[in-house]
Structure formats: structure tokens, C-alpha cells
PDB file of C-alpha atoms in Angstrom:
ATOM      1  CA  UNK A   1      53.767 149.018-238.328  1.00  0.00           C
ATOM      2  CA  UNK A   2      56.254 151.658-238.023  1.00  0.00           C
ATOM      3  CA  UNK A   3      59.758 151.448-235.754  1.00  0.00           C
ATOM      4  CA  UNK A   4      58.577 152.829-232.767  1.00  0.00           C
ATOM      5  CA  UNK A   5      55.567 150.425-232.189  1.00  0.00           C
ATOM      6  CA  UNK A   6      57.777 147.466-233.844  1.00  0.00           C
ATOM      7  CA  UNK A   7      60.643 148.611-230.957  1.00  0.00           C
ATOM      8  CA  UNK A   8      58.926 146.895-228.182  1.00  0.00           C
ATOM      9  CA  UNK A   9      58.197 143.538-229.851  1.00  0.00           C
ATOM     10  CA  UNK A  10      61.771 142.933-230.479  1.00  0.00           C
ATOM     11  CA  UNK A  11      62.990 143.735-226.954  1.00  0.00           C
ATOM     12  CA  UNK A  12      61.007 141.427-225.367  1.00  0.00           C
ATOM     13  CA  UNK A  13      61.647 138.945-228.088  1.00  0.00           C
ATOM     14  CA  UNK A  14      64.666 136.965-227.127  1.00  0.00           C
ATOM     15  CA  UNK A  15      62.588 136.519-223.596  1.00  0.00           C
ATOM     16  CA  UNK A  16      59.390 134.768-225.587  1.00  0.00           C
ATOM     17  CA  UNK A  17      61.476 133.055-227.827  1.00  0.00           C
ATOM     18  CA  UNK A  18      63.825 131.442-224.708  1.00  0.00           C
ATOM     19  CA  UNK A  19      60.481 130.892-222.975  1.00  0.00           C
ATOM     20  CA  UNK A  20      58.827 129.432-225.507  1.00  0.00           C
ATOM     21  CA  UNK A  21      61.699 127.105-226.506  1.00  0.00           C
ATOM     22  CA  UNK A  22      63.431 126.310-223.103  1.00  0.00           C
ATOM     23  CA  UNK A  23      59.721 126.149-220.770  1.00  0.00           C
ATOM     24  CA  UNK A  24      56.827 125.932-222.758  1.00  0.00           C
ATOM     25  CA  UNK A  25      57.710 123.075-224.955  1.00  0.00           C
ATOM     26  CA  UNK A  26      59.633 121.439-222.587  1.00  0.00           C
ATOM     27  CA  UNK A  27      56.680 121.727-220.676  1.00  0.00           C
ATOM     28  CA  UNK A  28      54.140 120.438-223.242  1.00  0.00           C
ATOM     29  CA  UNK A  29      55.842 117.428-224.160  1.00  0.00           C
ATOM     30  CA  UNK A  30      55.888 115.773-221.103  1.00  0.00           C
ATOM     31  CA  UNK A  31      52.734 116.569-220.770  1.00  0.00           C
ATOM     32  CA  UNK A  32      51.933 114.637-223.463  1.00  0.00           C
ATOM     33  CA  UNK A  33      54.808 111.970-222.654  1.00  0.00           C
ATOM     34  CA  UNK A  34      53.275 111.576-219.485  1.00  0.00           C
ATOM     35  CA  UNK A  35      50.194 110.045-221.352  1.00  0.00           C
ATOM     36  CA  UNK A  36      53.055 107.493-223.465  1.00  0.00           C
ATOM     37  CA  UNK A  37      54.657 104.616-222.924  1.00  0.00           C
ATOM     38  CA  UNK A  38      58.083 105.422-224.382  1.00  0.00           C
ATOM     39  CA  UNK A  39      60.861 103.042-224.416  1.00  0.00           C
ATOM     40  CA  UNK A  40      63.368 102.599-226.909  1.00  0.00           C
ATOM     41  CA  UNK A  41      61.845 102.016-229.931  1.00  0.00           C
ATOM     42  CA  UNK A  42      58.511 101.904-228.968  1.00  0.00           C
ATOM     43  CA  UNK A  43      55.762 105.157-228.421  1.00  0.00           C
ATOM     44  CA  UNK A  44      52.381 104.777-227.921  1.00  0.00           C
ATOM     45  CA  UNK A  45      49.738 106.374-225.987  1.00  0.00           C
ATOM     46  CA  UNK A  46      48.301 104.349-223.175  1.00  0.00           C
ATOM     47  CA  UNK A  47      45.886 106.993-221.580  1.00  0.00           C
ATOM     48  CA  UNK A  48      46.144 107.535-217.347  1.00  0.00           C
ATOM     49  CA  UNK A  49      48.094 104.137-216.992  1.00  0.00           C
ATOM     50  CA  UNK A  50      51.723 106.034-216.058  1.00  0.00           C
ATOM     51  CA  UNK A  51      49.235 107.802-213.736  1.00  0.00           C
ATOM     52  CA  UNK A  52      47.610 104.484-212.152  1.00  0.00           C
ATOM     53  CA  UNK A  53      51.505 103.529-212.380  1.00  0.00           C
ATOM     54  CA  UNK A  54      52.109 106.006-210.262  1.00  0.00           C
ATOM     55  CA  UNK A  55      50.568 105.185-206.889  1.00  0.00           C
ATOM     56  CA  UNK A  56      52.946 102.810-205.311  1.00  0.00           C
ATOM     57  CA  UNK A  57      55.302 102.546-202.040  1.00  0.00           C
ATOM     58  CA  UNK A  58      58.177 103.924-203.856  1.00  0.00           C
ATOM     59  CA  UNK A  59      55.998 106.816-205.156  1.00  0.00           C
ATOM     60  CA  UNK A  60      55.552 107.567-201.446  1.00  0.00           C
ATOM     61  CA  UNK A  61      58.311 107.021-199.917  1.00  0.00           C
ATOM     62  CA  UNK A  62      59.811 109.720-202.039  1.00  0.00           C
ATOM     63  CA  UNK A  63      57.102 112.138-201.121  1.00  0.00           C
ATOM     64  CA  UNK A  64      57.369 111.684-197.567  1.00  0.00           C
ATOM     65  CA  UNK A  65      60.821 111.849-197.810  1.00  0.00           C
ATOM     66  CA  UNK A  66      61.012 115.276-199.496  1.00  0.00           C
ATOM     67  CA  UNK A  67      57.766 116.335-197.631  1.00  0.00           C
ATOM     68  CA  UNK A  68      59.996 115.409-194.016  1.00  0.00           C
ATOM     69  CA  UNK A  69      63.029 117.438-195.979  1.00  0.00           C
ATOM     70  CA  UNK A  70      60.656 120.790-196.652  1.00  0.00           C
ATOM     71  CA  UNK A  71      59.350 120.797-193.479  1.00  0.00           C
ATOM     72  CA  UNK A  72      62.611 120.695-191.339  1.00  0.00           C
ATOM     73  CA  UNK A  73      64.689 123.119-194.131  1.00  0.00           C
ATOM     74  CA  UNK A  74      61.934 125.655-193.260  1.00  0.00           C
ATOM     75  CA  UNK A  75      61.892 125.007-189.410  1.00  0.00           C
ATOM     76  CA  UNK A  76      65.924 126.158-190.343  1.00  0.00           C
ATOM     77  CA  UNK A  77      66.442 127.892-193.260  1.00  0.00           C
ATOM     78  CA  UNK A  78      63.908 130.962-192.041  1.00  0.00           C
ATOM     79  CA  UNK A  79      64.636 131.492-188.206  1.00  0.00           C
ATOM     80  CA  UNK A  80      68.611 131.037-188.204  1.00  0.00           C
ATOM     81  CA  UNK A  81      69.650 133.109-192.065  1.00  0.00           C
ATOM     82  CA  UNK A  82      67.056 135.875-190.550  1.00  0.00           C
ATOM     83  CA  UNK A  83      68.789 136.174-187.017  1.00  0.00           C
ATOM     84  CA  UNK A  84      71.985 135.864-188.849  1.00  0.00           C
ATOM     85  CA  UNK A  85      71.278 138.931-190.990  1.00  0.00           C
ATOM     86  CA  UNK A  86      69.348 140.837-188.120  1.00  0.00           C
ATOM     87  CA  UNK A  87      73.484 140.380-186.000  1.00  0.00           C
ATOM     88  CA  UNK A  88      75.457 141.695-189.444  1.00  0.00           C
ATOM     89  CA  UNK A  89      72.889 144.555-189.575  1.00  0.00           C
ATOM     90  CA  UNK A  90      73.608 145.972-186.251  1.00  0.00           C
ATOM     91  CA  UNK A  91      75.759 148.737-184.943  1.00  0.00           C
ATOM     92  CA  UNK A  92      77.129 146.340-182.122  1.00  0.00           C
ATOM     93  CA  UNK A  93      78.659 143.619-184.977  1.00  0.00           C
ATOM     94  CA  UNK A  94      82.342 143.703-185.484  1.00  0.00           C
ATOM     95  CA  UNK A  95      83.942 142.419-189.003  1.00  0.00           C
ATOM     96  CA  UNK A  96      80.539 142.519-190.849  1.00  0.00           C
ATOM     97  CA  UNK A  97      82.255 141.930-194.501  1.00  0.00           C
ATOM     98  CA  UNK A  98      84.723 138.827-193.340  1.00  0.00           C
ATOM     99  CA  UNK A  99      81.545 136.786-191.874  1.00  0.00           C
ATOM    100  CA  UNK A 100      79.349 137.973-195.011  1.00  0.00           C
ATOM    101  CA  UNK A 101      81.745 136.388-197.176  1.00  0.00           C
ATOM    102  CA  UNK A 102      82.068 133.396-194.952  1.00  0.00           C
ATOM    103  CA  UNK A 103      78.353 132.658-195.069  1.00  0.00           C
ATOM    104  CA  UNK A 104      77.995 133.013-198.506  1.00  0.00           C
ATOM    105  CA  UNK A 105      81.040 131.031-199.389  1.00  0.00           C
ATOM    106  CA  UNK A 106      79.324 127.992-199.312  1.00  0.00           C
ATOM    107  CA  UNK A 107      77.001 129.205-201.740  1.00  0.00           C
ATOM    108  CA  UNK A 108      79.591 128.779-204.381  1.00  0.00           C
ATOM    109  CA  UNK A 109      81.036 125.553-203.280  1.00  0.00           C
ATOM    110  CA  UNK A 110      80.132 122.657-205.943  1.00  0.00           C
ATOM    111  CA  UNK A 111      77.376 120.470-204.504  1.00  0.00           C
ATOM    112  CA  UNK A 112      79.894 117.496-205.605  1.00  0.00           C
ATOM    113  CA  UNK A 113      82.105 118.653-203.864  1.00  0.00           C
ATOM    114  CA  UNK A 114      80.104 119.527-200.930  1.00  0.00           C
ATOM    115  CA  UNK A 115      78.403 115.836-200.822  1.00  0.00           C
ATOM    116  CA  UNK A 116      81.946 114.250-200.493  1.00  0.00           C
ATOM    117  CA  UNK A 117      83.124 116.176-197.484  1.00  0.00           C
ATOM    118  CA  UNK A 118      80.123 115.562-195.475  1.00  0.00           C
ATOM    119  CA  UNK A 119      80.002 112.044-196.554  1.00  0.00           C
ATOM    120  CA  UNK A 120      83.484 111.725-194.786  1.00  0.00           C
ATOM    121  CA  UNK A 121      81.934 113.999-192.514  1.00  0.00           C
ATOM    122  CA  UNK A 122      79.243 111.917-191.128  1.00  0.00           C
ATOM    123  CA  UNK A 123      80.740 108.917-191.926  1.00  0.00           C
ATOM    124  CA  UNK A 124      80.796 105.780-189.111  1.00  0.00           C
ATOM    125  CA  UNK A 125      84.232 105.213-188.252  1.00  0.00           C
ATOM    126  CA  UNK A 126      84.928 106.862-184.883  1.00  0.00           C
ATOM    127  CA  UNK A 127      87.652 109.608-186.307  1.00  0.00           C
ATOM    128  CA  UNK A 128      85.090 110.945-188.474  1.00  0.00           C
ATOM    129  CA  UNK A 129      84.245 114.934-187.671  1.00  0.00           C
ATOM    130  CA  UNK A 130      80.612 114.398-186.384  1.00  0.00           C
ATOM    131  CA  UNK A 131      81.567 111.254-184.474  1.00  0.00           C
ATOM    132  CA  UNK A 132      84.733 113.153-183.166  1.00  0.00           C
ATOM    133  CA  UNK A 133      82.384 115.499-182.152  1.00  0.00           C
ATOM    134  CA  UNK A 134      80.176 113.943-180.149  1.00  0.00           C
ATOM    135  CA  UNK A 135      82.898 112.065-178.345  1.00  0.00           C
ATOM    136  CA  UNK A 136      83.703 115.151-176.674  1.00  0.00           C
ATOM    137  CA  UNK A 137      80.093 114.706-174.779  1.00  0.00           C
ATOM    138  CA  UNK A 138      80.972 111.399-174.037  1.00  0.00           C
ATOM    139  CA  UNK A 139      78.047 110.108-177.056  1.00  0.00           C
ATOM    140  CA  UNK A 140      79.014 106.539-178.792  1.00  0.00           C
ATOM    141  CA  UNK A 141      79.762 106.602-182.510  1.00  0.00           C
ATOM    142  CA  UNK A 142      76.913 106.669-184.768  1.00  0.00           C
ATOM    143  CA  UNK A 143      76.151 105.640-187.922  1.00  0.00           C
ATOM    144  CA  UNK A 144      74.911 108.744-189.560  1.00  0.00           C
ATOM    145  CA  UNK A 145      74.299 107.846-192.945  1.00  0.00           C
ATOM    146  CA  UNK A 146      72.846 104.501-192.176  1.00  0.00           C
ATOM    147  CA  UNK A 147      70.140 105.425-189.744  1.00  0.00           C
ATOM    148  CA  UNK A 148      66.778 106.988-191.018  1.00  0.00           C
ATOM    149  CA  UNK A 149      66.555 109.498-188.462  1.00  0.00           C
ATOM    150  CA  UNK A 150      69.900 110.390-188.377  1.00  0.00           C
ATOM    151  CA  UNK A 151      70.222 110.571-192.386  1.00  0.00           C
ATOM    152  CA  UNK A 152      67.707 113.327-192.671  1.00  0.00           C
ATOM    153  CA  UNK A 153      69.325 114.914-190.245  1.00  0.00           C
ATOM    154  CA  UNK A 154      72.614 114.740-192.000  1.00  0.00           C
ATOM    155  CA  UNK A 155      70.641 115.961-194.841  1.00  0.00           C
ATOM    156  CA  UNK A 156      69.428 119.291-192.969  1.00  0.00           C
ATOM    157  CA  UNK A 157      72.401 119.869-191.761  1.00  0.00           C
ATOM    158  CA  UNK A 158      74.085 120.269-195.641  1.00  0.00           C
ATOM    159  CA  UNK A 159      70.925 122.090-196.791  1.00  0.00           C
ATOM    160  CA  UNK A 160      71.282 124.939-193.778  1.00  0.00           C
ATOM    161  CA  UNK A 161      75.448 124.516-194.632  1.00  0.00           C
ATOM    162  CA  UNK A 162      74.426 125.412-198.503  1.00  0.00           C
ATOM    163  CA  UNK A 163      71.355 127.650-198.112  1.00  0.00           C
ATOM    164  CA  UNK A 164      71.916 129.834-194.756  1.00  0.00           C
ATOM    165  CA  UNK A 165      74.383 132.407-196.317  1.00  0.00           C
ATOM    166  CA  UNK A 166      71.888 132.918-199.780  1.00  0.00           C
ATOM    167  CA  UNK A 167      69.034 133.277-197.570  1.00  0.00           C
ATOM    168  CA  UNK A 168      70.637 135.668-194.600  1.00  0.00           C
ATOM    169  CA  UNK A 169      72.019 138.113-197.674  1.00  0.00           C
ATOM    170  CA  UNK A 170      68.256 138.348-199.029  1.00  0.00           C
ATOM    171  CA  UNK A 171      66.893 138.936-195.487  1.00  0.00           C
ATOM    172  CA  UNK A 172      69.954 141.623-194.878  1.00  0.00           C
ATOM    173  CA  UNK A 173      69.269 143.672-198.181  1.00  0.00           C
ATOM    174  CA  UNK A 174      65.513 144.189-196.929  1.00  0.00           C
ATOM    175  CA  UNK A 175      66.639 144.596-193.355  1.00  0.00           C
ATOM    176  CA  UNK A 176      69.159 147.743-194.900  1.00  0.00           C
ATOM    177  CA  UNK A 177      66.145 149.260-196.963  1.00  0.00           C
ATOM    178  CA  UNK A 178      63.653 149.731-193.407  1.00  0.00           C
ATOM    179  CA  UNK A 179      63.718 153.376-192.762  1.00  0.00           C
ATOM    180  CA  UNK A 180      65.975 154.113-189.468  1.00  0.00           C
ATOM    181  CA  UNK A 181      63.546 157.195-188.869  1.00  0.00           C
ATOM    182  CA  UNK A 182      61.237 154.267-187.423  1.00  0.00           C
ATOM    183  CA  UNK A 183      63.749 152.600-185.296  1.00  0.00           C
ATOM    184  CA  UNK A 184      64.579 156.328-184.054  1.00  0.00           C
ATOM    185  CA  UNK A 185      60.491 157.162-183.266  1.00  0.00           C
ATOM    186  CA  UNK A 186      60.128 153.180-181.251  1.00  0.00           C
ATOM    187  CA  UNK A 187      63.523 154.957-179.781  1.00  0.00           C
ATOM    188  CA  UNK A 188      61.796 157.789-178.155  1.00  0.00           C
ATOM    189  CA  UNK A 189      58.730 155.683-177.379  1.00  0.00           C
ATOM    190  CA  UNK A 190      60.820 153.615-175.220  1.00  0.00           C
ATOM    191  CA  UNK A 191      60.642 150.577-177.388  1.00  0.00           C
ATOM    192  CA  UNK A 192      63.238 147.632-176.314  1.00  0.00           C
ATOM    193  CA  UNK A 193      65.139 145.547-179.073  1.00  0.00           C
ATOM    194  CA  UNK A 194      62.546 142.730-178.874  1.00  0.00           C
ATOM    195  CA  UNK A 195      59.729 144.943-178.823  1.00  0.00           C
ATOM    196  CA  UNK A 196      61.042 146.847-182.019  1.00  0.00           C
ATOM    197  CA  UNK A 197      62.469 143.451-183.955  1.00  0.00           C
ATOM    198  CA  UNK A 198      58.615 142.233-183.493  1.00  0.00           C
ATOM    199  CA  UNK A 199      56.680 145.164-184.285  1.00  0.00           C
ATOM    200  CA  UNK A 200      58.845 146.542-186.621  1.00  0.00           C
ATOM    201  CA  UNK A 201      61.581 144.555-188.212  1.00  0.00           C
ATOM    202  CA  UNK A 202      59.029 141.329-189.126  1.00  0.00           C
ATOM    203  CA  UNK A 203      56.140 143.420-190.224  1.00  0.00           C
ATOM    204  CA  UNK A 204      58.460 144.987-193.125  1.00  0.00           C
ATOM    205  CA  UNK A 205      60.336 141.557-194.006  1.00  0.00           C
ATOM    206  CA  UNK A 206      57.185 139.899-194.477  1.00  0.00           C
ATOM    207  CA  UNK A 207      57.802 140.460-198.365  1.00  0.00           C
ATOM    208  CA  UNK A 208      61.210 138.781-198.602  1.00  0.00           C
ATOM    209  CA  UNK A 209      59.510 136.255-195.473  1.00  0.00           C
ATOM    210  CA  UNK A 210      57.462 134.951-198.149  1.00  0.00           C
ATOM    211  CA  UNK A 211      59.911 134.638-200.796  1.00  0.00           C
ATOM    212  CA  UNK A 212      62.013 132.875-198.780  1.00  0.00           C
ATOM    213  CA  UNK A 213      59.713 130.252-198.186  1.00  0.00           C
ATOM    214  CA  UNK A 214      58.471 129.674-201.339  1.00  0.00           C
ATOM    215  CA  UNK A 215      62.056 129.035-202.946  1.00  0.00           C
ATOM    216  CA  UNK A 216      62.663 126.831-199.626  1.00  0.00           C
ATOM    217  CA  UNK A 217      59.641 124.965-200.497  1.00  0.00           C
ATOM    218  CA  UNK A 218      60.450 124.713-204.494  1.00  0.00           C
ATOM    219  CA  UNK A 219      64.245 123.624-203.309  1.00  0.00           C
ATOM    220  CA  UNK A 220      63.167 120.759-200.698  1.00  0.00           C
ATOM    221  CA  UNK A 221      60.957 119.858-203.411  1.00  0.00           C
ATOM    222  CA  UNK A 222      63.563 119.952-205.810  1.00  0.00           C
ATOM    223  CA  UNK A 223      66.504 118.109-203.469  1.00  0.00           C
ATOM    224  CA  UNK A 224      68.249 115.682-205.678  1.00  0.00           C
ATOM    225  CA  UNK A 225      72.081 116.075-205.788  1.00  0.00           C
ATOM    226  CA  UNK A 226      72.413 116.029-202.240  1.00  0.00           C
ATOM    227  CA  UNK A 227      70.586 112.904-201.990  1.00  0.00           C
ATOM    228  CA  UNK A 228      72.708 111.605-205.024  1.00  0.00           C
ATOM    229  CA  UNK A 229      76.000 112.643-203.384  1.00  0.00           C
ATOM    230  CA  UNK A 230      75.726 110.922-199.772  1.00  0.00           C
ATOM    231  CA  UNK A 231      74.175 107.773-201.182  1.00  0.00           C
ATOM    232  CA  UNK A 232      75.102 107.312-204.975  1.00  0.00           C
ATOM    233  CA  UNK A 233      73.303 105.013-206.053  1.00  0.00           C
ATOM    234  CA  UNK A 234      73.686 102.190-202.865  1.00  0.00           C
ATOM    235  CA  UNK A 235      70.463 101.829-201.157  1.00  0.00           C
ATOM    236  CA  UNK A 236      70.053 104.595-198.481  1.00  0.00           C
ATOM    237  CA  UNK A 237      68.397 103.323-195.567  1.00  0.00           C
ATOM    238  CA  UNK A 238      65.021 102.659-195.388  1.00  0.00           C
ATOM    239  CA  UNK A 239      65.013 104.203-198.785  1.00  0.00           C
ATOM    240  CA  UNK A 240      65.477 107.715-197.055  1.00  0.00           C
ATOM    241  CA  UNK A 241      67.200 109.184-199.816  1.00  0.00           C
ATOM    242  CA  UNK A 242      65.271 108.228-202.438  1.00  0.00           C
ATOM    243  CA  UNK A 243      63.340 112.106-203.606  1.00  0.00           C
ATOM    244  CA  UNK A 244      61.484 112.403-206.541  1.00  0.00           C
ATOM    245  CA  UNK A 245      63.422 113.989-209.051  1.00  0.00           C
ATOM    246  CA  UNK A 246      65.594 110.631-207.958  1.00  0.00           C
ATOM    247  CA  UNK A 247      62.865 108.834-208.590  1.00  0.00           C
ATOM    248  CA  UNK A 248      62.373 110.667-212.090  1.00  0.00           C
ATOM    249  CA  UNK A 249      65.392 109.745-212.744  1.00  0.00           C
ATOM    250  CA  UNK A 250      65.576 106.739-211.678  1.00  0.00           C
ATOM    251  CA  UNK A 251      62.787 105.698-213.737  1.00  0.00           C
ATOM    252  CA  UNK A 252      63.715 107.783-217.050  1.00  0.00           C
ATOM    253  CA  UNK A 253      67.026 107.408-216.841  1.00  0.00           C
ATOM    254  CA  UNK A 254      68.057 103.688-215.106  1.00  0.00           C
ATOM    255  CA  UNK A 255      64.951 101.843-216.454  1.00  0.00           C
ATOM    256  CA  UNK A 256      64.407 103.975-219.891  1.00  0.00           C
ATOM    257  CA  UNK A 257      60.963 104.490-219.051  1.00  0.00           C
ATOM    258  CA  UNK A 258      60.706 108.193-220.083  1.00  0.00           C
ATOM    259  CA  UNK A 259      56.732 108.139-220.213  1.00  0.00           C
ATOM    260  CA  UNK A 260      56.483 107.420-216.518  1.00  0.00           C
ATOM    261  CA  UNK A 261      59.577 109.743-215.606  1.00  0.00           C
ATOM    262  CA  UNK A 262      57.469 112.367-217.543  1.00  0.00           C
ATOM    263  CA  UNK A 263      54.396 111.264-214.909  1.00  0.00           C
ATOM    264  CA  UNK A 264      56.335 111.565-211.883  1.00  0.00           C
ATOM    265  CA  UNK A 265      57.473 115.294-213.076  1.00  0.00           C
ATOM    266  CA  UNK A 266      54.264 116.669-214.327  1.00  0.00           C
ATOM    267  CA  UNK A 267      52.635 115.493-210.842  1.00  0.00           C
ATOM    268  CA  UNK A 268      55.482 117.164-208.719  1.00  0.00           C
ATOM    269  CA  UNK A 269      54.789 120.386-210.676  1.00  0.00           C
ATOM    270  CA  UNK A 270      51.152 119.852-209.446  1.00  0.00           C
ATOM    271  CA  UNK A 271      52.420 118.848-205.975  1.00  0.00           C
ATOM    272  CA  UNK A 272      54.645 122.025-205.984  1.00  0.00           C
ATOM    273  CA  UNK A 273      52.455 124.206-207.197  1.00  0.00           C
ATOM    274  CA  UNK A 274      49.291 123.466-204.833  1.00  0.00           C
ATOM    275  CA  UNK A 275      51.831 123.277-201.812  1.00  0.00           C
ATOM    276  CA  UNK A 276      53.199 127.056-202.627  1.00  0.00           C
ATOM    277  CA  UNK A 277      49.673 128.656-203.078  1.00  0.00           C
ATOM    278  CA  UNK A 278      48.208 127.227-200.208  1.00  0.00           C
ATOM    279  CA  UNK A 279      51.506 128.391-198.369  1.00  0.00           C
ATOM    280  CA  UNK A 280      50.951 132.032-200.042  1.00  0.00           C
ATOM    281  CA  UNK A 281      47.566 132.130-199.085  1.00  0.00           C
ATOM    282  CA  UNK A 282      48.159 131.339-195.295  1.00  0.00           C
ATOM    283  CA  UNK A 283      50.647 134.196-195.353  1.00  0.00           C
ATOM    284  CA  UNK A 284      48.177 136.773-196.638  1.00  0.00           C
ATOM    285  CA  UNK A 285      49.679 136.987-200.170  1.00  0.00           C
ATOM    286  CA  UNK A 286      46.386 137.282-202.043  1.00  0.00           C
ATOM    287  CA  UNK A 287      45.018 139.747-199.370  1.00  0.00           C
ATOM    288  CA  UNK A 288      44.336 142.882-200.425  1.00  0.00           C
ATOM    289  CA  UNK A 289      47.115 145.703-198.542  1.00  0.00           C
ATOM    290  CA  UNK A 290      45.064 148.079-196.117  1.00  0.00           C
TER     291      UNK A 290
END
């Protein structure tokens, strides 16, 4: 093979060989851990009993819980970043770089970090921010972080804190690559602002729309630290913040039982995965473009 076919191969080569080393055998072993009972000492394969392991109330919970999490981060995380983007993208908005920056600011905040301010946050003593807060409309103190409805909500409330800014800067670089010539022609139809947001502006987004809301979806799915940080490892209430990487690694890590950690992982890959396609296919990914 001379240099010129050989050329190709060895650019692409540091990506199969990181692939291959950091995903697909990664991958592959707990794929076959997940068939193991592995604790210290002792490997052996046991066949589907991690997975007849797996159907219990903890299992569940943890399910539901992110399941509850994914569902209200979308009802958020897609509405609010894109109206957000649609405001810094107009002609009317003053001081477009300063609130930019502030958005995204939280972005690079450390989640650690992040988890101990709202713990003190939403906190119950009655000078805490949120019960401060809702003083001023003459609401009782609540216990935020010891209620189950109020604890996802507290939970929401960091996610749209972290996330908003990412999400609003991918929805404002698509918003800046729509054509003005087409805002111009709805201009001399007599199209109104709504008229051309809904006919025009969502139409083209529908790309990023969708990417969006798939890494929303892998993220709720994914939701561990936050969990970690409000909670630690005290019992949340109602076991609301147990998710199930916690439960990976609660199991793989607190109990040393790697084989059914492995379990719980290689079914929320499968969890994951059928959630996103079926979420592709209602927004017409697979359907062919007219």
C-alpha cells in the first residue's frame, strides 16, 4: 500500500483506537459483567440472575424518579433557552453580550459547587433565599428538600439554573444562520412577529429542536451529581433522589457488587436508547425531507 492510500488510515487512527479503548471495551465488559457475580475475590457467571435482580422497588423508584426529572427538564429546558435566544437575537435587545455571558456563566460553575449553594438555598430555616422569598407573598416556610414534591422541584430548578444558558446559545447560533431575506418577504406579506416566529423561526430550528431534546433526555437520564450534592448520601425523601446512575453506584460502589452495577448500566443504555428513538421518530427524524 503506498502513502497516499496508507494517509487516510492513520488520520482516523487515534479516533478508532480512543474508541475502541475508551467505548467499545468499556462497553463489552459490562456486558459481560452484567452476566457475573463479581465481588471481591469472587467471579463467576450466574446467567440473567443480576437481571431477575433487577426488578425491585428501588429499581423503580429510580426510574420514576429520573423519568419525573426528563419530563419536567424538557417541559423547561426547550420553551424558556429558545425564547431566551429568540430576545438576544432581536434588533429591540439592549446589552446582548453582558446577558450572553450571564446565561452561560453557570455553565462553567462546578456542579459541587453549584449543589452547595442551592442546598443553603432551599434549605428550611426561614432566612434561607427560597423561604425569604416566598415570605414576601405572605407563603409559610417550607421544607424544600424534605418534601417529594417540592424536592423535584428544587431539582428543576438547578437543572434550568445549569442547562438554560448551553441550550439558549445552541438555539441562538441556528436562530443567526435563518436567512433575513425571509423575515424581509413575511415583511412585505404583512406577517406579524407571532405569525413569522411560527411559520418561520420553528420550522428552521426544528434541527437544533431535536438535538436539544435528545441531549435533555440523555442528561435527565444521566442526573447524578445533582442528586448527590443536595442529599449526599442521607436518605432523600421518599427516596426522591435516588437516580440510577446513584443506584449504579450505589450498588458497585457502596455494596461492591460490580456485576449488578454493570446490570443496572447496560439496561439504562437500553432504557436511553429506546426512549431517544421513539422521541426521534415522533419528531419526523427518520422521515424522508420533501
Amino acid at each position: 500500500m503506498n502513502s497516499q492510500k496508507l494517509a487516510p488510515y492513520l488520520f482516523i487512527l487515534p479516533f478508532i483506537v480512543s474508541f475502541l479503548l475508551f467505548f467499545s471495551y468499556p462497553l463489552i465488559h459490562a456486558v459481560i459483567m452484567s452476566f457475573q457475580q463479581v465481588l471481591p475475590g469472587d467471579v463467576k457467571f450466574i446467567g440473567l440472575a443480576n437481571y431477575r435482580k433487577l426488578w425491585n422497588s428501588d429499581f423503580y423508584q429510580a426510574l420514576w424518579n429520573n423519568s419525573r426529572y426528563v419530563f419536567w427538564t424538557l417541559l423547561v429546558l426547550i420553551p424558556l433557552p429558545l425564547t431566551l435566544a429568540a430576545l438576544l437575537n432581536s434588533s429591540i435587545m439592549r446589552a446582548k453580550n453582558f446577558f450572553r455571558a450571564s446565561l452561560f456563566i453557570p455553565a462553567l460553575t462546578s456542579i459541587v459547587v453549584a449543589g452547595i449553594i442551592f442546598r443553603l438555598i432551599f434549605s428550611e430555616l426561614d432566612g434561607a433565599i427560597m423561604n425569604s422569598f416566598i415570605s414576601l407573598f405572605g407563603l409559610s416556610s417550607q421544607k424544600w428538600l424534605l418534601s417529594p414534591s417540592l424536592s423535584m422541584f428544587a431539582l428543576v430548578v438547578l437543572a434550568t439554573w445549569r442547562w438554560a444558558g448551553i441550550n439558549m446559545l445552541y438555539f441562538l447560533s441556528a436562530l443567526q444562520g435563518i436567512p433575513r431575506e425571509l423575515y424581509e418577504s413575511a415583511d412585505m406579506d404583512g406577517a406579524g412577529t407571532l405569525s413569522k416566529f411560527f411559520k418561520i423561526t420553528i420550522p428552521l430550528l426544528k434541527p437544533i429542536t431535536i438535538y436539544v431534546f435528545t441531549i435533555t433526555i440523555y442528561g435527565g437520564y444521566a442526573m447524578f451529581t445533582e442528586s448527590f450534592m443536595l442529599w449526599g448520601s442521607r436518605g432523600s425523601p421518599q427516596n426522591i433522589g435516588l437516580t440510577m446512575v446513584g443506584y449504579i453506584y450505589q450498588q458497585g460502589f457502596q455494596y461492591f457488587d460490580l456485576g449488578f452495577g454493570s446490570t443496572i448500566g447496560i439496561t439504562l443504555l437500553g432504557i436511553t436508547l429506546v426512549v431517544s428513538v421513539i422521541q426521534l421518530n415522533l419528531l419526523g427524524f427518520f422521515k424522508k425531507e420533501d
